[in-house]
mmCIF file of C-alpha atoms in Angstrom:
data_model
loop_
_atom_site.group_PDB
_atom_site.id
_atom_site.type_symbol
_atom_site.label_atom_id
_atom_site.label_comp_id
_atom_site.label_asym_id
_atom_site.label_seq_id
_atom_site.Cartn_x
_atom_site.Cartn_y
_atom_site.Cartn_z
ATOM 1 C CA MET B 19 162.936 175.774 147.194
ATOM 2 C CA GLU B 20 164.372 172.503 145.889
ATOM 3 C CA HIS B 21 166.589 172.785 142.822
ATOM 4 C CA PRO B 22 164.887 171.006 139.882
ATOM 5 C CA CYS B 23 168.207 169.372 138.953
ATOM 6 C CA GLY B 24 169.114 168.536 142.543
ATOM 7 C CA LYS B 25 168.459 164.789 142.323
ATOM 8 C CA CYS B 26 170.040 164.333 138.904
ATOM 9 C CA ALA B 27 173.230 162.272 138.591
ATOM 10 C CA PHE B 28 174.681 165.130 136.524
ATOM 11 C CA TYR B 29 173.759 167.888 138.975
ATOM 12 C CA MET B 30 177.281 169.031 139.859
ATOM 13 C CA GLY B 31 178.126 169.525 136.180
ATOM 14 C CA SER B 32 174.762 171.024 135.257
ATOM 15 C CA VAL B 33 174.796 174.488 133.704
ATOM 16 C CA TRP B 34 171.952 175.335 136.120
ATOM 17 C CA GLN B 35 173.711 174.162 139.294
ATOM 18 C CA PRO B 36 174.802 177.696 140.367
ATOM 19 C CA VAL B 37 171.190 178.953 140.425
ATOM 20 C CA GLU B 38 169.936 179.636 143.943
ATOM 21 C CA SER B 39 167.536 181.770 146.002
ATOM 22 C CA GLY B 40 165.286 183.939 143.815
ATOM 23 C CA GLY B 41 166.474 182.435 140.552
ATOM 24 C CA LEU B 42 165.164 179.008 141.513
ATOM 25 C CA SER B 43 161.533 180.052 141.122
ATOM 26 C CA VAL B 44 162.169 181.200 137.551
ATOM 27 C CA LEU B 45 164.185 178.077 136.747
ATOM 28 C CA THR B 46 161.521 175.796 138.224
ATOM 29 C CA ARG B 47 158.753 177.576 136.335
ATOM 30 C CA GLY B 48 160.475 176.971 132.999
ATOM 31 C CA PHE B 49 161.657 173.426 133.799
ATOM 32 C CA SER B 50 160.075 170.311 132.270
ATOM 33 C CA ARG B 51 161.002 166.767 131.291
ATOM 34 C CA LYS B 52 160.180 165.062 128.025
ATOM 35 C CA ASN B 53 160.308 161.368 127.176
ATOM 36 C CA LEU B 54 161.103 160.527 123.562
ATOM 37 C CA SER B 55 160.492 157.265 121.740
ATOM 38 C CA VAL B 56 162.936 156.065 119.093
ATOM 39 C CA GLY B 57 162.861 158.422 116.122
ATOM 40 C CA ALA B 58 160.897 161.158 117.917
ATOM 41 C CA ALA B 59 162.110 164.713 117.309
ATOM 42 C CA LEU B 60 163.158 167.002 120.146
ATOM 43 C CA PHE B 61 163.469 169.876 117.676
ATOM 44 C CA GLU B 62 163.576 170.158 113.898
ATOM 45 C CA GLN B 63 166.128 171.900 111.731
ATOM 46 C CA GLY B 64 164.879 175.450 111.179
ATOM 47 C CA ASP B 65 162.831 175.578 114.395
ATOM 48 C CA GLU B 66 163.212 178.586 116.635
ATOM 49 C CA SER B 67 164.887 177.951 119.975
ATOM 50 C CA GLY B 68 162.632 176.389 122.558
ATOM 51 C CA GLY B 69 165.203 176.691 125.318
ATOM 52 C CA VAL B 70 168.140 174.684 126.624
ATOM 53 C CA TYR B 71 168.044 170.876 126.639
ATOM 54 C CA CYS B 72 169.953 168.376 128.784
ATOM 55 C CA VAL B 73 169.959 164.680 127.937
ATOM 56 C CA SER B 74 169.275 162.772 131.145
ATOM 57 C CA ALA B 75 168.832 159.293 129.626
ATOM 58 C CA GLY B 76 169.182 157.615 126.247
ATOM 59 C CA LEU B 77 170.873 158.969 123.127
ATOM 60 C CA ILE B 78 170.043 161.931 120.909
ATOM 61 C CA GLY B 79 171.349 162.224 117.351
ATOM 62 C CA LEU B 80 172.075 165.687 115.964
ATOM 63 C CA ARG B 81 171.663 165.652 112.211
ATOM 64 C CA THR B 82 171.739 168.182 109.390
ATOM 65 C CA ASN B 83 169.374 167.762 106.457
ATOM 66 C CA HIS B 84 170.504 168.725 102.966
ATOM 67 C CA ALA B 85 168.548 170.303 100.121
ATOM 68 C CA ASN B 86 168.807 167.120 98.020
ATOM 69 C CA GLY B 87 166.920 165.095 100.630
ATOM 70 C CA THR B 88 169.949 163.421 102.216
ATOM 71 C CA SER B 89 171.187 163.986 105.752
ATOM 72 C CA THR B 90 174.361 163.671 107.802
ATOM 73 C CA LEU B 91 174.628 162.609 111.449
ATOM 74 C CA LEU B 92 176.987 165.125 113.043
ATOM 75 C CA LYS B 93 177.030 164.164 116.694
ATOM 76 C CA ILE B 94 175.639 161.855 119.364
ATOM 77 C CA ALA B 95 174.481 163.505 122.588
ATOM 78 C CA TYR B 96 174.982 161.217 125.595
ATOM 79 C CA PRO B 97 173.417 161.481 129.075
ATOM 80 C CA GLY B 98 174.722 164.635 130.732
ATOM 81 C CA ASP B 99 175.211 166.477 127.425
ATOM 82 C CA VAL B 100 173.559 169.854 126.872
ATOM 83 C CA ILE B 101 172.187 170.622 123.401
ATOM 84 C CA GLY B 102 170.315 173.437 121.699
ATOM 85 C CA TYR B 103 172.360 176.121 123.442
ATOM 86 C CA ARG B 104 173.846 177.500 120.216
ATOM 87 C CA SER B 105 170.401 178.483 118.974
ATOM 88 C CA PHE B 106 169.478 179.723 122.439
ATOM 89 C CA LEU B 107 172.541 181.962 122.785
ATOM 90 C CA THR B 108 172.374 183.380 119.255
ATOM 91 C CA HIS B 109 168.571 183.687 119.076
ATOM 92 C CA ALA B 110 168.789 181.914 115.720
ATOM 93 C CA ALA B 111 166.957 178.933 114.260
ATOM 94 C CA HIS B 112 168.374 175.460 114.872
ATOM 95 C CA LYS B 113 170.862 174.419 112.195
ATOM 96 C CA THR B 114 170.337 170.751 113.005
ATOM 97 C CA GLU B 115 167.531 168.454 114.065
ATOM 98 C CA ALA B 116 167.645 166.417 117.257
ATOM 99 C CA ARG B 117 166.039 162.943 117.323
ATOM 100 C CA ALA B 118 166.089 160.086 119.799
ATOM 101 C CA LEU B 119 168.252 157.161 118.696
ATOM 102 C CA MET B 120 166.844 155.075 121.540
ATOM 103 C CA PRO B 121 164.186 155.712 124.212
ATOM 104 C CA SER B 122 165.389 158.926 125.824
ATOM 105 C CA ARG B 123 164.542 161.533 128.429
ATOM 106 C CA VAL B 124 165.425 165.205 128.106
ATOM 107 C CA CYS B 125 165.202 167.995 130.690
ATOM 108 C CA ILE B 126 164.177 171.337 129.205
ATOM 109 C CA VAL B 127 164.348 174.900 130.465
ATOM 110 C CA ALA B 128 162.042 177.023 128.305
ATOM 111 C CA HIS B 129 163.652 179.855 126.342
ATOM 112 C CA ARG B 130 162.059 182.815 128.138
ATOM 113 C CA ASP B 131 162.832 181.520 131.619
ATOM 114 C CA ALA B 132 166.290 180.279 130.651
ATOM 115 C CA ASN B 133 167.034 183.755 129.294
ATOM 116 C CA ARG B 134 165.977 185.376 132.562
ATOM 117 C CA VAL B 135 168.073 182.959 134.601
ATOM 118 C CA VAL B 136 171.158 183.547 132.436
ATOM 119 C CA HIS B 137 170.856 187.314 132.696
ATOM 120 C CA GLY B 138 170.464 187.110 136.459
ATOM 121 C CA ASN B 139 173.288 184.632 137.072
ATOM 122 C CA PRO B 140 176.619 185.149 135.283
ATOM 123 C CA GLN B 141 177.866 181.754 136.508
ATOM 124 C CA VAL B 142 175.270 180.026 134.342
ATOM 125 C CA LEU B 143 176.460 181.957 131.297
ATOM 126 C CA THR B 144 180.032 180.974 132.185
ATOM 127 C CA ARG B 145 179.025 177.299 132.257
ATOM 128 C CA LEU B 146 177.246 177.611 128.912
ATOM 129 C CA ALA B 147 180.360 179.269 127.472
ATOM 130 C CA ALA B 148 182.452 176.381 128.823
ATOM 131 C CA ARG B 149 180.155 173.941 126.993
ATOM 132 C CA CYS B 150 180.714 175.908 123.782
ATOM 133 C CA ILE B 151 184.477 175.753 124.230
ATOM 134 C CA SER B 152 184.300 172.033 124.977
ATOM 135 C CA GLU B 153 182.359 171.524 121.760
ATOM 136 C CA ILE B 154 185.022 173.408 119.806
ATOM 137 C CA ASP B 155 187.729 171.299 121.463
ATOM 138 C CA ASN B 156 185.865 168.078 120.605
ATOM 139 C CA ASN B 157 185.564 169.120 116.973
ATOM 140 C CA HIS B 158 189.270 169.954 116.978
ATOM 141 C CA ASP B 159 190.036 166.494 118.352
ATOM 142 C CA ARG B 160 187.878 164.884 115.650
ATOM 143 C CA ILE B 161 189.805 166.746 112.936
ATOM 144 C CA ILE B 162 193.107 165.572 114.408
ATOM 145 C CA ALA B 163 191.811 161.999 114.744
ATOM 146 C CA ALA B 164 190.705 162.019 111.118
ATOM 147 C CA ALA B 165 194.250 162.963 110.095
ATOM 148 C CA THR B 166 196.179 160.713 112.465
ATOM 149 C CA SER B 167 194.011 157.700 113.408
ATOM 150 C CA SER B 168 192.876 154.825 111.234
ATOM 151 C CA ASN B 169 189.210 154.429 110.304
ATOM 152 C CA ARG B 170 189.234 151.155 112.237
ATOM 153 C CA GLN B 171 190.417 152.892 115.410
ATOM 154 C CA ARG B 172 187.860 155.680 115.135
ATOM 155 C CA LEU B 173 185.033 153.165 114.690
ATOM 156 C CA PHE B 174 186.308 151.222 117.699
ATOM 157 C CA ASP B 175 186.416 154.427 119.775
ATOM 158 C CA ILE B 176 182.766 155.187 118.961
ATOM 159 C CA LEU B 177 181.721 151.634 119.829
ATOM 160 C CA LEU B 178 183.615 151.890 123.129
ATOM 161 C CA SER B 179 181.785 155.093 124.022
ATOM 162 C CA LEU B 180 178.416 153.551 123.174
ATOM 163 C CA MET B 181 179.241 150.409 125.137
ATOM 164 C CA HIS B 182 180.312 152.434 128.164
ATOM 165 C CA ALA B 183 177.102 154.487 128.068
ATOM 166 C CA HIS B 184 174.565 151.763 127.291
ATOM 167 C CA GLY B 185 176.152 148.319 127.411
ATOM 168 C CA GLU B 186 174.983 145.566 129.768
ATOM 169 C CA ARG B 187 177.170 142.965 131.416
ATOM 170 C CA THR B 188 176.687 139.223 130.998
ATOM 171 C CA GLY B 189 179.447 137.210 132.637
ATOM 172 C CA ASN B 190 182.784 138.406 131.302
ATOM 173 C CA GLN B 191 181.236 140.282 128.391
ATOM 174 C CA MET B 192 179.508 143.562 127.699
ATOM 175 C CA HIS B 193 176.865 143.654 125.005
ATOM 176 C CA MET B 194 174.540 146.201 123.442
ATOM 177 C CA GLN B 195 172.113 146.646 120.604
ATOM 178 C CA LEU B 196 173.770 149.131 118.279
ATOM 179 C CA PRO B 197 171.470 152.190 118.258
ATOM 180 C CA LEU B 198 172.947 153.567 115.018
ATOM 181 C CA SER B 199 172.751 152.395 111.453
ATOM 182 C CA ARG B 200 176.004 151.705 109.675
ATOM 183 C CA THR B 201 175.281 154.725 107.490
ATOM 184 C CA ASP B 202 175.161 156.900 110.604
ATOM 185 C CA LEU B 203 178.412 155.393 111.857
ATOM 186 C CA ALA B 204 179.957 156.163 108.474
ATOM 187 C CA ASP B 205 178.855 159.806 108.864
ATOM 188 C CA LEU B 206 180.526 160.080 112.267
ATOM 189 C CA ILE B 207 183.774 158.588 111.005
ATOM 190 C CA GLY B 208 183.724 160.363 107.643
ATOM 191 C CA VAL B 209 183.814 157.319 105.342
ATOM 192 C CA GLN B 210 181.537 155.849 102.700
ATOM 193 C CA PRO B 211 178.831 153.475 104.032
ATOM 194 C CA GLU B 212 180.217 150.544 102.050
ATOM 195 C CA THR B 213 183.491 150.890 103.995
ATOM 196 C CA MET B 214 181.765 149.949 107.252
ATOM 197 C CA SER B 215 181.500 146.248 106.438
ATOM 198 C CA ARG B 216 185.260 146.050 105.953
ATOM 199 C CA LEU B 217 185.923 147.942 109.187
ATOM 200 C CA PHE B 218 183.630 145.684 111.203
ATOM 201 C CA LYS B 219 185.307 142.639 109.648
ATOM 202 C CA ARG B 220 188.730 143.922 110.742
ATOM 203 C CA LEU B 221 187.520 144.401 114.302
ATOM 204 C CA LYS B 222 186.018 140.894 114.339
ATOM 205 C CA ASP B 223 189.162 139.362 112.857
ATOM 206 C CA ASP B 224 191.257 141.155 115.500
ATOM 207 C CA GLY B 225 189.067 139.688 118.243
ATOM 208 C CA ALA B 226 188.025 143.154 119.419
ATOM 209 C CA LEU B 227 184.312 142.378 119.210
ATOM 210 C CA VAL B 228 181.661 139.887 118.136
ATOM 211 C CA VAL B 229 178.911 141.133 115.834
ATOM 212 C CA SER B 230 175.547 139.543 115.079
ATOM 213 C CA GLY B 231 173.271 141.962 113.264
ATOM 214 C CA ARG B 232 173.059 144.949 115.607
ATOM 215 C CA ASP B 233 174.178 142.976 118.655
ATOM 216 C CA ILE B 234 177.726 143.940 119.669
ATOM 217 C CA GLN B 235 179.729 142.019 122.269
ATOM 218 C CA MET B 236 183.078 142.931 123.799
ATOM 219 C CA GLN B 237 185.177 141.120 126.364
ATOM 220 C CA ILE B 238 185.691 142.979 129.660
ATOM 221 C CA PRO B 239 189.510 142.631 129.488
ATOM 222 C CA ILE B 240 189.513 144.295 126.061
ATOM 223 C CA LEU B 241 187.423 147.178 127.376
ATOM 224 C CA ASP B 242 189.764 147.585 130.353
ATOM 225 C CA GLN B 243 192.710 148.017 127.979
ATOM 226 C CA TYR B 244 191.207 151.024 126.226
ATOM 227 C CA LEU B 245 189.042 152.810 128.805
ATOM 228 C CA PRO B 246 190.367 155.176 131.501
ATOM 229 C CA ASP B 247 190.492 153.607 134.960
ATOM 230 C CA ASP B 248 187.363 155.410 136.200
ATOM 231 C CA LYS B 249 185.292 154.142 133.287
ATOM 232 C CA ALA B 250 186.770 150.661 133.284
ATOM 233 C CA ALA B 251 185.745 150.311 136.913
ATOM 234 C CA ASN B 252 182.098 150.494 135.819
ATOM 235 C CA PHE B 253 182.483 147.134 134.107
ATOM 236 C CA ALA B 254 183.998 145.428 137.146
#
């Protein structure tokens, strides 16, 4: 039986990659794909777990909603990221909502079948645990960055990640339509929304980027300076 993730670009890192033989029928039975338009919800805060979700295209924003009607964007899930596993592993309701920030596609393994696969294949549970640890490490890195890096640098780092994931090349430039509002960017950095205008102005004055509305442009040589060699090669 063909593995349902077998043709995916993220197959080797998939939490389901170790599944084989008898487990494949259960995995395939619970497997589905869902296309999301901008703003569409994958799951709502307070929903019971529907399974384990892997972003295969687009961007998903994970947001917490507050009692006073406001909300905070906590994380962006990029292609290859797995989400919803905290609720799945703890059998608890989702503490965040997940919505598409741009047209997206998500692969889903339904809760009942995912649970059977996990119990029958310890390697899958190990990979899910590794994702949990990676998430803890990322949050640790964000705390350190907040204490040691400037707001300008942290904004630039987010824009670099977005450009690497979704930018398009035109000549010697990469450009993208920013899929986040400046309020959402402020949430990710941990600053007030009114600070964003000043931070964007600093980046423009430094020559790091050109901004026109939501259109962001960066020169390839600038990207090469800041991205690891394997990622920089994607812009060549």
